[in-house]
Amino acid sequence: MTYFLGAEWLSADDGDTVKWNTTSSATSLIHSMRLSVPQAFQEDQGIAKDSTLYLATSKESPGLTWQTNWARALHQQFNNNGSLTNTQDTASRPINANQPALATSVNLGSIEQVSPSVFWAIGLVRQPTIRFQTLRENVPQHYHSFFWTKYTSIDEAIDDFIQDFPNALTRSVALDRKVMEDAGKVSS
């Protein structure tokens, strides 16, 4: 099983150049990608031009392999071999030049019984998130996402998210049930 993310998450202009990296944190494999020249607080067709795209998974995932390359090469590699090469294409390039992509795959083997859960974390982070200026002040103030009050690095936030996923899923399902129950009291 594999998961791919392409550079089109970062710009509506496929002539924009992107760069990427793959790192390992304490418990996660983390791909990141951003525009080579981010444009603070700019958007194009609703896509922030100053964000970083993350694709992460637990390093404990069964048979974990990863790769960065152009999208077609990644698909061919996985389709032909059932795994990726654990290599990183480091040549920054425009989105429309051999579409850059990030990928991870896991090996679930022959599924004869319920296999362990495997999940991927996808995030799009702007830093800072908000620019605010009052009429009385001539200097804009920058505000950051709330999660930075708890974490000192993106790796730490991703590790916590991945490690807490089973609990987060339980909380999410409970919240969804509560919303549906409460809504059912008002209307079917």
PDB file of C-alpha atoms in Angstrom:
ATOM      1  CA  MET A   1       0.000   0.000   0.000  1.00  0.00           C
ATOM      2  CA  THR A   2       1.398   3.407  -0.897  1.00  0.00           C
ATOM      3  CA  TYR A   3       0.573   7.069  -0.472  1.00  0.00           C
ATOM      4  CA  PHE A   4       1.677   9.826  -2.861  1.00  0.00           C
ATOM      5  CA  LEU A   5       1.503  13.630  -2.551  1.00  0.00           C
ATOM      6  CA  GLY A   6       2.341  15.971  -5.410  1.00  0.00           C
ATOM      7  CA  ALA A   7       3.580  19.547  -5.527  1.00  0.00           C
ATOM      8  CA  GLU A   8       0.234  20.872  -6.784  1.00  0.00           C
ATOM      9  CA  TRP A   9      -0.719  21.301  -3.095  1.00  0.00           C
ATOM     10  CA  LEU A  10       1.698  24.256  -2.977  1.00  0.00           C
ATOM     11  CA  SER A  11       0.749  26.441  -5.932  1.00  0.00           C
ATOM     12  CA  ALA A  12      -1.833  26.877  -8.663  1.00  0.00           C
ATOM     13  CA  ASP A  13       1.029  28.065 -10.909  1.00  0.00           C
ATOM     14  CA  ASP A  14       2.689  24.888 -12.139  1.00  0.00           C
ATOM     15  CA  GLY A  15       5.697  26.937 -13.232  1.00  0.00           C
ATOM     16  CA  ASP A  16       6.608  27.600  -9.587  1.00  0.00           C
ATOM     17  CA  THR A  17       9.724  25.781  -8.405  1.00  0.00           C
ATOM     18  CA  VAL A  18       9.571  23.526  -5.350  1.00  0.00           C
ATOM     19  CA  LYS A  19      12.150  21.893  -3.122  1.00  0.00           C
ATOM     20  CA  TRP A  20      11.758  18.996  -0.721  1.00  0.00           C
ATOM     21  CA  ASN A  21      13.493  16.943   1.915  1.00  0.00           C
ATOM     22  CA  THR A  22      13.066  13.662   3.751  1.00  0.00           C
ATOM     23  CA  THR A  23      14.064  13.350   7.394  1.00  0.00           C
ATOM     24  CA  SER A  24      13.596  11.026  10.321  1.00  0.00           C
ATOM     25  CA  SER A  25      12.438  12.149  13.737  1.00  0.00           C
ATOM     26  CA  ALA A  26      12.319  10.094  16.920  1.00  0.00           C
ATOM     27  CA  THR A  27       9.422   7.955  15.675  1.00  0.00           C
ATOM     28  CA  SER A  28       8.435   9.218  12.219  1.00  0.00           C
ATOM     29  CA  LEU A  29       9.598   9.354   8.638  1.00  0.00           C
ATOM     30  CA  ILE A  30       8.826  12.882   7.435  1.00  0.00           C
ATOM     31  CA  HIS A  31       8.723  14.239   3.880  1.00  0.00           C
ATOM     32  CA  SER A  32       8.436  18.003   3.480  1.00  0.00           C
ATOM     33  CA  MET A  33       8.024  20.173   0.389  1.00  0.00           C
ATOM     34  CA  ARG A  34       7.689  23.917  -0.155  1.00  0.00           C
ATOM     35  CA  LEU A  35       8.092  26.556  -2.818  1.00  0.00           C
ATOM     36  CA  SER A  36      11.727  27.468  -3.434  1.00  0.00           C
ATOM     37  CA  VAL A  37      10.728  31.121  -3.120  1.00  0.00           C
ATOM     38  CA  PRO A  38       7.753  31.296  -0.736  1.00  0.00           C
ATOM     39  CA  GLN A  39       5.616  34.426  -0.910  1.00  0.00           C
ATOM     40  CA  ALA A  40       4.492  35.427   2.581  1.00  0.00           C
ATOM     41  CA  PHE A  41       0.741  35.846   2.973  1.00  0.00           C
ATOM     42  CA  GLN A  42       0.095  35.417  -0.754  1.00  0.00           C
ATOM     43  CA  GLU A  43      -2.429  33.061  -2.285  1.00  0.00           C
ATOM     44  CA  ASP A  44      -3.168  31.931  -5.816  1.00  0.00           C
ATOM     45  CA  GLN A  45      -6.603  30.442  -6.471  1.00  0.00           C
ATOM     46  CA  GLY A  46      -6.993  29.725  -2.751  1.00  0.00           C
ATOM     47  CA  ILE A  47      -3.600  28.044  -2.383  1.00  0.00           C
ATOM     48  CA  ALA A  48      -1.205  29.595   0.131  1.00  0.00           C
ATOM     49  CA  LYS A  49       2.154  30.383  -1.472  1.00  0.00           C
ATOM     50  CA  ASP A  50       4.050  30.299   1.836  1.00  0.00           C
ATOM     51  CA  SER A  51       3.209  26.900   3.252  1.00  0.00           C
ATOM     52  CA  THR A  52       5.110  23.679   3.771  1.00  0.00           C
ATOM     53  CA  LEU A  53       3.526  20.354   2.873  1.00  0.00           C
ATOM     54  CA  TYR A  54       4.239  17.369   5.135  1.00  0.00           C
ATOM     55  CA  LEU A  55       3.689  13.656   4.578  1.00  0.00           C
ATOM     56  CA  ALA A  56       4.670  11.463   7.521  1.00  0.00           C
ATOM     57  CA  THR A  57       4.203   7.974   8.838  1.00  0.00           C
ATOM     58  CA  SER A  58       5.462   5.919  11.747  1.00  0.00           C
ATOM     59  CA  LYS A  59       8.897   4.365  11.297  1.00  0.00           C
ATOM     60  CA  GLU A  60       7.314   1.259  12.876  1.00  0.00           C
ATOM     61  CA  SER A  61       5.010   0.743   9.858  1.00  0.00           C
ATOM     62  CA  PRO A  62       5.525  -2.780   8.453  1.00  0.00           C
ATOM     63  CA  GLY A  63       7.922  -2.874   5.506  1.00  0.00           C
ATOM     64  CA  LEU A  64       8.149   0.923   5.330  1.00  0.00           C
ATOM     65  CA  THR A  65       9.851   2.271   2.215  1.00  0.00           C
ATOM     66  CA  TRP A  66       9.918   5.807   0.862  1.00  0.00           C
ATOM     67  CA  GLN A  67      11.058   7.845  -2.108  1.00  0.00           C
ATOM     68  CA  THR A  68      10.942  11.311  -3.634  1.00  0.00           C
ATOM     69  CA  ASN A  69      10.983  11.666  -7.402  1.00  0.00           C
ATOM     70  CA  TRP A  70       8.655  12.606 -10.207  1.00  0.00           C
ATOM     71  CA  ALA A  71       5.161  11.231  -9.782  1.00  0.00           C
ATOM     72  CA  ARG A  72       5.217   8.836 -12.757  1.00  0.00           C
ATOM     73  CA  ALA A  73       8.523   7.263 -11.648  1.00  0.00           C
ATOM     74  CA  LEU A  74       7.142   6.703  -8.146  1.00  0.00           C
ATOM     75  CA  HIS A  75       3.991   5.044  -9.477  1.00  0.00           C
ATOM     76  CA  GLN A  76       6.019   2.828 -11.812  1.00  0.00           C
ATOM     77  CA  GLN A  77       8.483   1.880  -9.060  1.00  0.00           C
ATOM     78  CA  PHE A  78       5.692   0.865  -6.692  1.00  0.00           C
ATOM     79  CA  ASN A  79       3.591  -0.890  -9.342  1.00  0.00           C
ATOM     80  CA  ASN A  80       6.580  -2.897 -10.609  1.00  0.00           C
ATOM     81  CA  ASN A  81       8.181  -3.765  -7.259  1.00  0.00           C
ATOM     82  CA  GLY A  82       5.583  -3.279  -4.508  1.00  0.00           C
ATOM     83  CA  SER A  83       8.007  -1.008  -2.681  1.00  0.00           C
ATOM     84  CA  LEU A  84       9.958   2.218  -3.035  1.00  0.00           C
ATOM     85  CA  THR A  85      13.754   2.686  -3.101  1.00  0.00           C
ATOM     86  CA  ASN A  86      14.439   4.768   0.063  1.00  0.00           C
ATOM     87  CA  THR A  87      16.104   7.413  -2.108  1.00  0.00           C
ATOM     88  CA  GLN A  88      15.660  11.126  -2.449  1.00  0.00           C
ATOM     89  CA  ASP A  89      15.642  13.068  -5.697  1.00  0.00           C
ATOM     90  CA  THR A  90      17.167  16.382  -4.603  1.00  0.00           C
ATOM     91  CA  ALA A  91      16.849  18.367  -7.846  1.00  0.00           C
ATOM     92  CA  SER A  92      14.503  21.291  -7.167  1.00  0.00           C
ATOM     93  CA  ARG A  93      12.365  22.034 -10.195  1.00  0.00           C
ATOM     94  CA  PRO A  94       9.124  23.582 -11.417  1.00  0.00           C
ATOM     95  CA  ILE A  95       5.936  21.683 -10.620  1.00  0.00           C
ATOM     96  CA  ASN A  96       5.302  21.088 -14.343  1.00  0.00           C
ATOM     97  CA  ALA A  97       8.786  19.588 -14.918  1.00  0.00           C
ATOM     98  CA  ASN A  98       8.406  15.885 -14.124  1.00  0.00           C
ATOM     99  CA  GLN A  99       5.892  16.613 -11.383  1.00  0.00           C
ATOM    100  CA  PRO A 100       7.758  16.348  -8.052  1.00  0.00           C
ATOM    101  CA  ALA A 101       6.119  14.021  -5.554  1.00  0.00           C
ATOM    102  CA  LEU A 102       6.615  12.478  -2.113  1.00  0.00           C
ATOM    103  CA  ALA A 103       5.744   8.858  -1.388  1.00  0.00           C
ATOM    104  CA  THR A 104       5.785   6.255   1.360  1.00  0.00           C
ATOM    105  CA  SER A 105       4.698   2.650   1.180  1.00  0.00           C
ATOM    106  CA  VAL A 106       4.126  -0.160   3.625  1.00  0.00           C
ATOM    107  CA  ASN A 107       4.048  -3.901   3.108  1.00  0.00           C
ATOM    108  CA  LEU A 108       0.889  -5.439   4.520  1.00  0.00           C
ATOM    109  CA  GLY A 109       1.860  -8.891   3.204  1.00  0.00           C
ATOM    110  CA  SER A 110      -0.837 -11.400   2.389  1.00  0.00           C
ATOM    111  CA  ILE A 111      -3.900 -10.151   4.128  1.00  0.00           C
ATOM    112  CA  GLU A 112      -5.482 -13.258   5.571  1.00  0.00           C
ATOM    113  CA  GLN A 113      -6.634 -11.645   8.773  1.00  0.00           C
ATOM    114  CA  VAL A 114      -7.050  -8.142  10.110  1.00  0.00           C
ATOM    115  CA  SER A 115      -3.737  -6.368   9.616  1.00  0.00           C
ATOM    116  CA  PRO A 116      -2.373  -3.741  11.984  1.00  0.00           C
ATOM    117  CA  SER A 117      -3.556  -0.185  11.335  1.00  0.00           C
ATOM    118  CA  VAL A 118      -1.353   1.910   9.115  1.00  0.00           C
ATOM    119  CA  PHE A 119      -1.897   5.622   8.671  1.00  0.00           C
ATOM    120  CA  TRP A 120      -0.287   8.654   7.153  1.00  0.00           C
ATOM    121  CA  ALA A 121      -0.207  12.193   8.467  1.00  0.00           C
ATOM    122  CA  ILE A 122      -0.678  14.983   5.951  1.00  0.00           C
ATOM    123  CA  GLY A 123      -0.208  18.588   6.945  1.00  0.00           C
ATOM    124  CA  LEU A 124       0.021  21.975   5.311  1.00  0.00           C
ATOM    125  CA  VAL A 125       1.658  24.478   7.660  1.00  0.00           C
ATOM    126  CA  ARG A 126       1.972  28.251   7.279  1.00  0.00           C
ATOM    127  CA  GLN A 127       4.438  29.998   9.554  1.00  0.00           C
ATOM    128  CA  PRO A 128       3.373  32.592  10.592  1.00  0.00           C
ATOM    129  CA  THR A 129      -0.305  32.008   9.950  1.00  0.00           C
ATOM    130  CA  ILE A 130      -1.895  35.444  10.380  1.00  0.00           C
ATOM    131  CA  ARG A 131      -0.738  39.009   9.762  1.00  0.00           C
ATOM    132  CA  PHE A 132      -2.801  41.557  11.710  1.00  0.00           C
ATOM    133  CA  GLN A 133      -2.577  45.318  11.770  1.00  0.00           C
ATOM    134  CA  THR A 134      -4.817  47.735  13.638  1.00  0.00           C
ATOM    135  CA  LEU A 135      -5.681  51.195  12.355  1.00  0.00           C
ATOM    136  CA  ARG A 136      -3.743  52.799  15.220  1.00  0.00           C
ATOM    137  CA  GLU A 137      -0.582  50.774  14.737  1.00  0.00           C
ATOM    138  CA  ASN A 138       1.535  50.996  11.647  1.00  0.00           C
ATOM    139  CA  VAL A 139       3.424  47.762  12.294  1.00  0.00           C
ATOM    140  CA  PRO A 140       1.831  44.444  11.351  1.00  0.00           C
ATOM    141  CA  GLN A 141       1.786  41.733  13.998  1.00  0.00           C
ATOM    142  CA  HIS A 142       2.345  38.107  13.062  1.00  0.00           C
ATOM    143  CA  TYR A 143       0.498  35.288  14.790  1.00  0.00           C
ATOM    144  CA  HIS A 144       1.330  31.601  14.739  1.00  0.00           C
ATOM    145  CA  SER A 145      -0.795  28.448  14.782  1.00  0.00           C
ATOM    146  CA  PHE A 146      -1.970  27.401  18.233  1.00  0.00           C
ATOM    147  CA  PHE A 147      -0.092  24.087  18.159  1.00  0.00           C
ATOM    148  CA  TRP A 148       3.197  26.020  18.511  1.00  0.00           C
ATOM    149  CA  THR A 149       2.231  26.757  22.125  1.00  0.00           C
ATOM    150  CA  LYS A 150       2.795  23.064  22.855  1.00  0.00           C
ATOM    151  CA  TYR A 151       5.560  22.053  20.420  1.00  0.00           C
ATOM    152  CA  THR A 152       8.999  23.480  19.746  1.00  0.00           C
ATOM    153  CA  SER A 153       9.506  21.755  16.381  1.00  0.00           C
ATOM    154  CA  ILE A 154       7.394  20.340  13.599  1.00  0.00           C
ATOM    155  CA  ASP A 155       9.037  16.936  14.173  1.00  0.00           C
ATOM    156  CA  GLU A 156       7.799  16.953  17.771  1.00  0.00           C
ATOM    157  CA  ALA A 157       4.253  17.843  16.654  1.00  0.00           C
ATOM    158  CA  ILE A 158       4.227  15.124  13.986  1.00  0.00           C
ATOM    159  CA  ASP A 159       5.599  12.486  16.374  1.00  0.00           C
ATOM    160  CA  ASP A 160       2.923  13.342  18.938  1.00  0.00           C
ATOM    161  CA  PHE A 161       0.176  13.242  16.305  1.00  0.00           C
ATOM    162  CA  ILE A 162       1.287   9.850  15.006  1.00  0.00           C
ATOM    163  CA  GLN A 163       1.773   8.327  18.462  1.00  0.00           C
ATOM    164  CA  ASP A 164      -1.603   9.641  19.655  1.00  0.00           C
ATOM    165  CA  PHE A 165      -3.529   8.643  16.532  1.00  0.00           C
ATOM    166  CA  PRO A 166      -5.434   5.700  18.080  1.00  0.00           C
ATOM    167  CA  ASN A 167      -6.633   7.934  20.946  1.00  0.00           C
ATOM    168  CA  ALA A 168      -7.404  10.807  18.572  1.00  0.00           C
ATOM    169  CA  LEU A 169      -9.470   8.467  16.414  1.00  0.00           C
ATOM    170  CA  THR A 170     -11.456   7.300  19.455  1.00  0.00           C
ATOM    171  CA  ARG A 171     -12.091  10.934  20.490  1.00  0.00           C
ATOM    172  CA  SER A 172     -13.071  11.860  16.938  1.00  0.00           C
ATOM    173  CA  VAL A 173     -15.573   8.996  16.610  1.00  0.00           C
ATOM    174  CA  ALA A 174     -17.103   9.898  20.008  1.00  0.00           C
ATOM    175  CA  LEU A 175     -17.443  13.550  18.983  1.00  0.00           C
ATOM    176  CA  ASP A 176     -19.031  12.563  15.673  1.00  0.00           C
ATOM    177  CA  ARG A 177     -21.559  10.330  17.465  1.00  0.00           C
ATOM    178  CA  LYS A 178     -22.403  13.140  19.907  1.00  0.00           C
ATOM    179  CA  VAL A 179     -22.931  15.628  17.070  1.00  0.00           C
ATOM    180  CA  MET A 180     -25.171  13.165  15.208  1.00  0.00           C
ATOM    181  CA  GLU A 181     -27.174  12.385  18.361  1.00  0.00           C
ATOM    182  CA  ASP A 182     -27.661  16.057  19.178  1.00  0.00           C
ATOM    183  CA  ALA A 183     -28.559  16.893  15.583  1.00  0.00           C
ATOM    184  CA  GLY A 184     -31.034  13.984  15.541  1.00  0.00           C
ATOM    185  CA  LYS A 185     -32.885  15.582  18.451  1.00  0.00           C
ATOM    186  CA  VAL A 186     -33.506  18.656  16.289  1.00  0.00           C
ATOM    187  CA  SER A 187     -34.131  17.113  12.871  1.00  0.00           C
ATOM    188  CA  SER A 188     -33.896  13.765  11.157  1.00  0.00           C
TER     189      SER A 188
END
